[in-house]
Short mmCIF file of C-alpha atoms in Angstrom, two decimals:
data_model
loop_
_atom_site.label_atom_id
_atom_site.label_comp_id
_atom_site.label_asym_id
_atom_site.label_seq_id
_atom_site.Cartn_x
_atom_site.Cartn_y
_atom_site.Cartn_z
CA MET A 1 78.18 113.36 87.78
CA ILE A 2 78.11 111.16 90.89
CA ASN A 3 75.67 112.27 93.65
CA LYS A 4 74.62 109.69 96.11
CA CYS A 5 72.49 111.91 98.10
CA THR A 6 68.87 110.91 98.54
CA ALA A 7 66.29 113.40 99.32
CA SER A 8 64.43 111.52 102.13
CA LEU A 9 64.90 108.62 104.56
CA ALA A 10 61.64 107.04 102.95
CA GLU A 11 63.06 107.24 99.56
CA ALA A 12 66.41 105.79 100.86
CA VAL A 13 64.77 102.48 102.01
CA ALA A 14 61.94 102.37 99.59
CA ASP A 15 63.17 99.25 97.66
CA ILE A 16 64.05 97.03 100.64
CA PHE A 17 61.96 93.90 99.76
CA ASP A 18 60.18 91.08 101.71
CA GLY A 19 62.78 88.47 102.63
CA ALA A 20 65.69 90.68 102.10
CA THR A 21 68.95 90.33 104.16
CA VAL A 22 69.70 93.65 105.87
CA MET A 23 72.91 94.34 107.78
CA ILE A 24 72.36 97.16 110.44
CA GLY A 25 75.38 98.89 111.91
CA GLY A 26 75.89 99.62 115.61
CA PHE A 27 77.27 97.96 118.73
CA GLY A 28 74.49 98.71 121.19
CA GLU A 29 73.36 102.09 120.43
CA ALA A 30 76.90 103.31 119.29
CA GLY A 31 76.52 103.72 115.59
CA SER A 32 72.92 102.38 115.33
CA PRO A 33 71.25 104.13 112.35
CA ILE A 34 68.04 104.68 114.22
CA GLU A 35 66.31 106.98 111.87
CA LEU A 36 66.87 104.61 108.90
CA ILE A 37 65.50 101.63 110.96
CA HIS A 38 62.39 103.75 111.78
CA ALA A 39 62.07 104.47 108.14
CA LEU A 40 62.20 100.77 107.45
CA ILE A 41 59.41 100.31 109.96
CA ASP A 42 57.38 102.88 108.12
CA GLN A 43 58.10 101.12 104.90
CA GLY A 44 56.98 97.80 106.27
CA ALA A 45 59.20 95.01 104.49
CA LYS A 46 58.87 91.87 106.30
CA ASP A 47 60.52 88.37 106.64
CA LEU A 48 63.85 90.18 106.94
CA THR A 49 67.01 88.43 108.13
CA VAL A 50 68.82 91.07 110.07
CA VAL A 51 72.62 90.94 110.86
CA ASN A 52 73.62 93.14 113.94
CA ASN A 53 75.68 92.41 116.95
CA ASN A 54 72.81 92.62 119.29
CA THR A 55 69.01 92.77 119.12
CA GLY A 56 68.29 96.32 120.22
CA SER A 57 67.00 97.72 123.39
CA GLY A 58 63.50 98.87 124.83
CA HIS A 59 60.92 99.60 122.04
CA VAL A 60 62.75 101.89 119.59
CA GLY A 61 65.26 101.22 116.77
CA LEU A 62 66.11 97.57 115.99
CA ALA A 63 63.90 96.27 118.99
CA ALA A 64 60.96 98.20 117.51
CA LEU A 65 61.79 96.59 114.06
CA ILE A 66 61.64 93.19 115.61
CA ALA A 67 58.56 94.03 117.76
CA ASN A 68 56.70 95.11 114.50
CA GLY A 69 57.04 91.45 113.21
CA GLN A 70 59.38 92.27 110.21
CA VAL A 71 62.32 90.06 111.28
CA ARG A 72 62.24 86.42 110.63
CA LYS A 73 65.78 85.74 111.68
CA MET A 74 68.59 87.49 113.58
CA ILE A 75 72.23 86.79 112.92
CA CYS A 76 74.09 88.16 115.92
CA SER A 77 76.74 87.56 118.57
CA TYR A 78 74.96 88.95 121.78
CA PRO A 79 71.26 88.92 121.65
CA ARG A 80 70.86 89.19 125.40
CA THR A 81 71.77 92.81 126.33
CA THR A 82 70.63 95.16 129.12
CA GLY A 83 67.35 96.66 128.22
CA SER A 84 66.73 94.02 125.43
CA GLU A 85 63.23 92.78 126.08
CA VAL A 86 61.63 92.24 122.62
CA PHE A 87 63.80 89.59 121.11
CA PRO A 88 64.20 87.37 124.33
CA ALA A 89 60.41 87.09 124.60
CA LEU A 90 59.95 86.15 120.97
CA TYR A 91 62.87 83.71 121.08
CA ARG A 92 61.58 82.02 124.00
CA SER A 93 58.23 81.50 122.30
CA ASN A 94 59.86 80.27 119.02
CA ARG A 95 58.62 83.13 117.08
CA ILE A 96 62.03 84.34 115.78
CA GLU A 97 65.20 82.43 114.46
CA LEU A 98 68.53 83.03 115.94
CA GLU A 99 71.93 82.27 114.31
CA LEU A 100 74.45 82.99 117.08
CA VAL A 101 77.94 83.70 115.79
CA PRO A 102 81.09 84.64 117.94
CA GLN A 103 81.60 88.45 117.44
CA GLY A 104 84.90 88.19 115.70
CA THR A 105 83.76 85.31 113.28
CA LEU A 106 80.66 87.59 112.64
CA ALA A 107 82.93 90.48 111.71
CA GLU A 108 85.36 88.26 109.49
CA ARG A 109 82.29 86.63 107.79
CA ILE A 110 81.09 90.09 106.88
CA ARG A 111 84.55 91.30 105.86
CA ALA A 112 85.02 88.15 103.85
CA GLY A 113 81.65 88.70 102.21
CA GLY A 114 82.55 92.19 101.19
CA ALA A 115 86.09 91.16 99.87
CA GLY A 116 84.85 88.38 97.65
CA ILE A 117 86.10 85.52 99.89
CA PRO A 118 83.53 82.79 100.09
CA ALA A 119 84.94 81.09 103.19
CA PHE A 120 87.73 80.88 105.69
CA TYR A 121 89.03 78.78 108.44
CA THR A 122 89.28 80.02 112.03
CA ALA A 123 90.27 78.63 115.44
CA THR A 124 87.27 80.51 117.15
CA SER A 125 84.58 78.09 118.47
CA VAL A 126 86.51 74.86 117.71
CA ASN A 127 85.46 72.31 120.49
CA THR A 128 82.46 74.25 121.43
CA PRO A 129 78.63 73.86 120.43
CA LEU A 130 78.93 76.55 117.84
CA ALA A 131 81.30 74.52 115.73
CA GLU A 132 78.97 71.51 115.76
CA GLY A 133 78.12 70.32 112.14
CA LYS A 134 80.75 72.45 110.66
CA GLU A 135 83.66 71.37 108.55
CA LEU A 136 86.96 70.99 110.61
CA ARG A 137 90.49 71.06 109.27
CA THR A 138 93.93 70.69 110.86
CA ILE A 139 96.45 73.10 109.45
CA SER A 140 99.99 73.16 110.88
CA GLY A 141 98.83 70.96 113.77
CA ARG A 142 96.05 73.30 114.87
CA GLU A 143 92.30 72.50 114.39
CA TYR A 144 90.07 75.16 112.58
CA VAL A 145 86.42 75.53 111.55
CA LEU A 146 85.08 76.53 108.29
CA GLU A 147 83.10 79.63 108.20
CA PHE A 148 81.28 81.17 105.22
CA GLY A 149 81.46 84.90 104.02
CA LEU A 150 78.21 86.74 104.67
CA GLN A 151 76.71 89.20 102.22
CA ALA A 152 73.51 91.21 102.34
CA ASP A 153 71.02 92.84 100.00
CA PHE A 154 71.18 96.06 101.98
CA ALA A 155 73.28 97.63 104.68
CA LEU A 156 72.00 100.44 106.87
CA ILE A 157 74.67 102.29 108.63
CA LYS A 158 75.36 105.65 110.37
CA CYS A 159 78.43 107.95 110.03
CA ALA A 160 79.55 111.16 111.21
CA CYS A 161 80.67 112.94 107.87
CA ALA A 162 80.01 112.03 104.19
CA ASP A 163 80.63 113.66 100.79
CA ARG A 164 78.40 113.16 97.77
CA HIS A 165 80.78 110.34 96.39
CA GLY A 166 80.03 108.47 99.66
CA ASN A 167 83.46 108.79 101.28
CA LEU A 168 82.79 108.32 105.11
CA THR A 169 84.30 109.07 108.49
CA TYR A 170 82.81 107.99 111.87
CA ASN A 171 82.64 109.04 115.49
CA LYS A 172 84.78 107.09 117.84
CA THR A 173 83.42 103.61 118.71
CA ALA A 174 80.32 104.12 116.53
CA ARG A 175 82.34 102.94 113.70
CA ASN A 176 82.28 99.19 114.79
CA PHE A 177 80.47 97.30 112.09
CA ALA A 178 79.65 99.98 109.52
CA PRO A 179 82.80 99.86 107.30
CA ILE A 180 82.51 96.12 106.75
CA MET A 181 78.81 96.04 106.40
CA ALA A 182 79.13 98.84 103.70
CA MET A 183 81.50 96.48 101.83
CA ALA A 184 79.27 93.42 102.13
CA ALA A 185 75.92 94.78 101.05
CA GLN A 186 74.51 95.02 97.39
CA THR A 187 73.07 98.36 98.38
CA THR A 188 74.56 100.37 101.22
CA ILE A 189 72.44 103.11 102.68
CA VAL A 190 74.11 105.74 105.08
CA GLN A 191 72.73 108.20 107.48
CA THR A 192 75.29 110.97 107.95
CA GLY A 193 75.46 113.69 110.68
CA ALA A 194 76.89 116.11 108.11
CA LEU A 195 77.27 116.25 104.33
CA LEU A 196 80.49 117.88 103.38
CA ASP A 197 81.83 119.25 100.09
CA LEU A 198 84.15 117.06 98.02
CA GLY A 199 87.66 117.34 99.32
CA ALA A 200 86.62 118.51 102.82
CA ILE A 201 87.35 114.92 103.97
CA ASP A 202 91.11 114.60 103.87
CA ALA A 203 91.79 111.74 101.50
CA GLU A 204 94.20 110.32 104.17
CA ALA A 205 91.46 110.24 106.73
CA VAL A 206 88.61 108.65 104.73
CA VAL A 207 87.58 105.39 106.55
CA THR A 208 84.92 104.07 104.02
CA PRO A 209 85.87 104.88 100.46
CA GLY A 210 82.85 105.94 98.32
CA ILE A 211 82.87 102.95 96.12
CA PHE A 212 81.15 100.97 99.06
CA VAL A 213 78.35 103.36 99.39
CA ASP A 214 75.11 103.83 97.31
CA ARG A 215 72.81 106.13 99.15
CA ILE A 216 73.29 109.01 101.58
CA VAL A 217 70.56 110.80 103.69
CA THR A 218 71.54 113.60 106.07
CA VAL A 219 70.27 113.35 109.58
CA SER A 220 72.02 116.20 111.33
CA ASP A 221 70.59 115.63 114.73
CA PRO A 222 70.03 111.89 115.22
CA ALA A 223 68.08 110.50 118.16
CA GLN A 224 69.96 108.69 121.07
CA GLU A 225 68.64 105.35 121.58
CA SER A 226 69.35 105.10 125.29
CA LYS A 227 67.52 108.50 125.77
CA LEU A 228 64.45 107.26 124.11
CA VAL A 229 64.55 104.09 125.98
CA ALA A 230 64.96 106.05 129.35
CA GLU A 231 61.90 108.08 128.30
CA GLY A 232 59.95 104.97 127.66
CA ARG A 233 59.37 105.86 124.06
CA ARG A 234 57.93 103.49 121.34
CA TYR A 235 58.25 103.44 117.64
CA PRO A 236 55.80 103.78 115.71
CA MET B 1 81.01 72.49 155.38
CA THR B 2 79.21 75.55 155.57
CA ASP B 3 81.61 78.18 155.43
CA HIS B 4 82.17 78.52 151.58
CA ASN B 5 81.28 82.12 151.39
CA GLN B 6 82.45 83.67 154.54
CA PRO B 7 83.49 87.04 153.38
CA SER B 8 86.35 87.22 155.78
CA LEU B 9 88.34 84.36 153.97
CA GLY B 10 90.69 85.33 151.22
CA TRP B 11 91.07 88.50 149.01
CA SER B 12 88.33 90.95 148.61
CA ARG B 13 87.20 91.72 144.88
CA GLU B 14 89.48 94.86 145.03
CA GLU B 15 92.46 92.98 146.46
CA LEU B 16 91.93 90.33 143.82
CA ALA B 17 91.83 92.93 141.02
CA ARG B 18 95.04 94.45 142.46
CA ARG B 19 96.65 90.97 142.63
CA VAL B 20 95.96 90.33 138.86
CA ALA B 21 97.23 93.77 137.94
CA VAL B 22 100.62 92.79 139.55
CA ASP B 23 101.22 90.06 137.05
CA ILE B 24 100.42 92.32 133.97
CA PRO B 25 104.08 93.38 132.59
CA ASP B 26 104.90 96.89 131.49
CA GLY B 27 104.07 97.43 127.76
CA SER B 28 101.35 94.83 127.49
CA TYR B 29 98.27 94.99 125.25
CA VAL B 30 95.46 93.77 127.39
CA ASN B 31 91.79 92.96 126.91
CA LEU B 32 89.63 92.99 129.97
CA GLY B 33 86.29 91.10 130.16
CA ILE B 34 83.15 92.59 131.37
CA GLY B 35 82.51 92.97 135.17
CA LEU B 36 85.17 92.06 137.76
CA PRO B 37 87.89 91.88 135.01
CA GLU B 38 87.27 95.60 134.23
CA ARG B 39 88.43 96.51 137.82
CA VAL B 40 91.92 95.24 137.10
CA ALA B 41 92.67 98.47 135.05
CA ARG B 42 92.39 100.57 138.31
CA PHE B 43 95.34 98.93 139.95
CA VAL B 44 98.17 98.93 137.24
CA PRO B 45 101.40 99.38 139.47
CA GLU B 46 103.21 102.78 139.26
CA GLY B 47 105.69 103.08 136.41
CA ARG B 48 104.06 100.44 134.08
CA GLU B 49 102.30 101.56 130.87
CA VAL B 50 99.58 98.99 129.83
CA ILE B 51 97.33 99.63 126.83
CA TYR B 52 93.75 98.36 127.10
CA HIS B 53 91.88 97.03 124.01
CA THR B 54 88.10 97.00 123.93
CA GLU B 55 86.86 94.68 121.18
CA ASN B 56 84.10 97.10 120.02
CA GLY B 57 87.00 99.19 118.54
CA LEU B 58 89.24 101.02 120.80
CA LEU B 59 92.87 100.51 121.55
CA GLY B 60 93.89 102.81 124.44
CA MET B 61 90.72 102.81 126.68
CA GLY B 62 90.94 105.16 129.56
CA PRO B 63 88.96 105.43 132.86
CA PRO B 64 85.29 106.44 132.97
CA PRO B 65 84.49 109.93 131.93
CA ALA B 66 84.10 112.84 134.19
CA LYS B 67 80.57 114.15 134.84
CA GLY B 68 79.35 115.96 131.71
CA GLN B 69 82.07 114.46 129.53
CA GLU B 70 80.09 111.24 128.55
CA ASP B 71 79.75 110.23 125.08
CA PRO B 72 77.40 107.49 124.09
CA GLU B 73 79.46 106.87 121.04
CA LEU B 74 82.65 106.21 123.15
CA ILE B 75 81.93 103.01 124.95
CA ASN B 76 83.50 99.59 125.89
CA ALA B 77 82.57 96.13 125.34
CA GLY B 78 80.25 96.19 128.35
CA LYS B 79 78.56 99.17 126.74
CA LYS B 80 79.77 101.46 129.53
CA MET B 81 80.89 104.92 128.59
CA VAL B 82 84.68 105.37 128.67
CA THR B 83 87.42 107.62 127.61
CA ALA B 84 90.28 107.29 125.15
CA ILE B 85 93.71 108.11 126.22
CA ALA B 86 96.24 110.25 124.35
CA GLY B 87 97.71 107.78 121.78
CA ALA B 88 94.49 105.91 121.42
CA SER B 89 93.01 104.61 117.99
CA PHE B 90 89.64 103.55 116.71
CA PHE B 91 89.12 100.90 114.15
CA HIS B 92 86.27 98.67 112.73
CA GLN B 93 85.18 95.28 114.04
CA ALA B 94 87.18 93.18 111.71
CA ASP B 95 90.51 94.97 112.51
CA SER B 96 89.65 94.84 116.20
CA PHE B 97 89.19 91.09 115.99
CA ALA B 98 92.36 90.67 113.89
CA MET B 99 94.15 92.12 116.80
CA ILE B 100 92.59 89.26 118.91
CA ARG B 101 92.48 86.48 116.45
CA GLY B 102 95.86 87.38 114.92
CA GLN B 103 97.48 86.92 118.35
CA HIS B 104 98.45 90.58 118.76
CA ILE B 105 96.85 90.96 122.29
CA ASP B 106 99.23 89.78 125.03
CA ILE B 107 96.79 89.03 127.80
CA CYS B 108 93.09 88.70 128.38
CA VAL B 109 91.37 88.65 131.76
CA LEU B 110 88.05 86.89 131.65
CA GLY B 111 85.38 85.83 134.09
CA ALA B 112 84.22 82.16 134.47
CA MET B 113 81.39 79.91 135.26
CA GLN B 114 83.64 76.79 135.29
CA ILE B 115 87.25 75.90 134.47
CA SER B 116 88.49 72.54 134.08
CA GLU B 117 91.86 71.03 135.25
CA LYS B 118 92.76 70.78 131.58
CA GLY B 119 92.26 74.71 131.09
CA ASP B 120 88.78 74.27 129.52
CA LEU B 121 86.73 77.39 130.11
CA ALA B 122 82.89 77.72 130.24
CA ASN B 123 81.62 81.31 130.58
CA TRP B 124 78.98 82.10 127.98
CA SER B 125 75.90 79.80 128.51
CA THR B 126 74.24 77.68 131.04
CA GLY B 127 72.72 75.69 128.12
CA ALA B 128 69.45 75.64 130.11
CA PRO B 129 66.22 75.91 128.10
CA GLY B 130 65.02 79.49 128.02
CA ASP B 131 68.52 80.80 128.34
CA ILE B 132 69.34 83.33 125.53
CA PRO B 133 72.78 82.14 124.32
CA SER B 134 74.95 85.11 123.97
CA VAL B 135 78.73 84.67 123.20
CA GLY B 136 79.96 88.02 122.08
CA GLY B 137 83.77 88.00 121.65
CA ALA B 138 84.74 85.38 124.35
CA MET B 139 85.39 82.54 121.89
CA ASP B 140 87.55 84.74 119.84
CA LEU B 141 89.46 85.89 122.83
CA VAL B 142 90.31 82.47 124.25
CA ALA B 143 91.21 81.19 120.72
CA GLY B 144 93.39 84.18 119.81
CA VAL B 145 95.02 85.79 122.84
CA LYS B 146 98.43 84.46 123.83
CA THR B 147 97.75 84.33 127.71
CA ILE B 148 94.39 83.82 129.34
CA TYR B 149 93.95 84.71 132.93
CA VAL B 150 90.59 84.06 134.67
CA ILE B 151 89.50 86.19 137.56
CA THR B 152 86.76 84.70 139.68
CA GLN B 153 85.17 83.83 143.03
CA HIS B 154 86.40 80.41 143.84
CA CYS B 155 82.82 79.03 144.24
CA THR B 156 79.42 80.12 142.88
CA LYS B 157 77.09 82.13 144.98
CA THR B 158 75.46 78.78 146.11
CA GLY B 159 78.94 77.40 147.14
CA GLU B 160 79.64 75.19 144.28
CA PRO B 161 83.19 74.86 143.15
CA LYS B 162 84.09 76.50 139.75
CA LEU B 163 87.33 74.62 139.46
CA VAL B 164 86.32 71.22 138.17
CA GLU B 165 87.59 67.98 136.35
CA ASN B 166 85.26 68.59 133.54
CA CYS B 167 83.16 71.47 132.70
CA LEU B 168 79.40 70.81 132.73
CA TYR B 169 78.51 74.02 130.90
CA PRO B 170 78.95 74.47 127.26
CA LEU B 171 82.68 75.37 126.44
CA THR B 172 83.95 78.72 125.39
CA GLY B 173 87.32 77.01 124.42
CA LYS B 174 89.32 73.99 125.18
CA SER B 175 92.58 74.01 127.02
CA VAL B 176 92.76 77.92 126.81
CA VAL B 177 93.22 78.96 130.54
CA ASN B 178 96.83 79.65 131.72
CA ARG B 179 96.12 80.99 135.28
CA ILE B 180 93.12 81.32 137.68
CA TYR B 181 93.00 84.17 140.31
CA SER B 182 90.26 83.41 142.78
CA ASP B 183 89.50 84.97 146.21
CA LEU B 184 91.39 82.10 147.76
CA ALA B 185 94.49 81.51 145.61
CA VAL B 186 96.41 81.96 142.47
CA ILE B 187 96.41 78.70 140.53
CA GLU B 188 98.16 77.65 137.43
CA VAL B 189 96.86 75.23 134.75
CA THR B 190 99.63 72.75 133.93
CA PRO B 191 99.81 69.63 132.00
CA GLN B 192 99.40 67.82 135.21
CA GLY B 193 96.37 69.79 136.35
CA PHE B 194 95.67 72.64 138.70
CA ARG B 195 98.91 73.73 140.65
CA LEU B 196 98.90 76.18 143.50
CA VAL B 197 101.07 79.23 142.82
CA GLU B 198 100.06 81.48 145.91
CA LEU B 199 97.43 81.53 148.67
CA ALA B 200 95.53 84.54 149.90
CA PRO B 201 96.44 85.70 153.32
CA GLY B 202 95.01 83.41 155.97
CA VAL B 203 94.06 80.74 153.58
CA THR B 204 95.58 77.19 153.68
CA ILE B 205 95.85 74.76 150.82
CA ASP B 206 93.40 72.63 152.63
CA ASP B 207 90.90 75.47 152.46
CA VAL B 208 91.33 75.71 148.77
CA ARG B 209 91.25 71.92 148.19
CA ARG B 210 87.96 71.63 150.04
CA ARG B 211 86.38 74.08 147.62
CA THR B 212 87.88 72.63 144.55
CA ALA B 213 86.36 69.67 142.72
CA ALA B 214 89.62 68.55 141.12
CA LYS B 215 93.15 67.66 142.30
CA LEU B 216 95.19 70.63 143.47
CA LEU B 217 98.92 70.13 143.24
CA PRO B 218 101.12 71.88 145.73
CA PRO B 219 103.49 74.70 144.52
CA GLY B 220 106.69 73.35 142.86
#
């Protein structure tokens, strides 16, 4: 029998090791698996390379993971967001690495990583500083830059509904990076708002097929990052 | 010359957004940048259906939600809460950027720090030490969208021209801008350089030339 449900958040993230590459879903707070991130803070793995579009806000969620000194390097497209204080301060004092990737290239690198495509050419960033040092190739008269697929040891993502096979659906724009990160990680860990019986998710409506998912934890009433930030909350 | 920023000269921000909206044809799929470009959506002329794409994963973005209807998981690329129109769809990041990079989006309206007479755009980084470089989807948009409009004040807050011979800031893309809508004029980027299309009411071509650090060709 296949049952990917895990008893607790702590158990779900227990084997994340020092030096791991961890993809974390979310675009700003939408889709951010805040409870899984807090469990990773409790767990304490360090020297992590984290892939996320942003760098978190305030002192909860991803920003708290960074503030806790667990992240060696961020791979992201937009580290300077409203309410983002932790990353900018560390970056300015050279205490964290940044690999800046255009958002579409980041998405495609993750998708490629999950689909077994080691590299691809794209027109994005040609003739800009972000293409410096990269291989260029002219195809049908247009110049392209070579970008490599991106894989991870773990992905932490959030969804709206799951079943025990790991079939997932999402809520609106909280979907963002989750489906492709689920494909690109060796171990994909999901926090779901609801766990449904098999068959309750219409097969036509499944967004992430269960094959891409390894562990599921139910968090039926997830915290809202912007609310925690507004209240001045810190984790831990 | 001390009058760069006299508010009385040229289009207001609202009028400018309205002017851009006039040039977006019925049936277009459009991506609007964060800030001033977002305002364009308010002024779509009567009788036209325009579909807005927001790169975080929504096609068919509607206006801001009514009070009490806000959903923090329904946001735009600027992380502001929005609504989804009837007929909207949600999708993941790779599909969203396939719409952009695969040249499916018709028009993108972006802000600018500098635009060169060759159509180069700089709008993501000053390159200054201590600046946190943040690019988001800007480089994907200029590389993949068929038509790039820039909506901008003609000069910076300190009166420096934004239309220049060569951009000094790091580029977002080379030869990508088709048209510039500033508070003073509509200007086309042509193989010969900047060419005036239309002046804001009360503005002369010499007013624009004085505030442009490159050659400005007359209409024609």
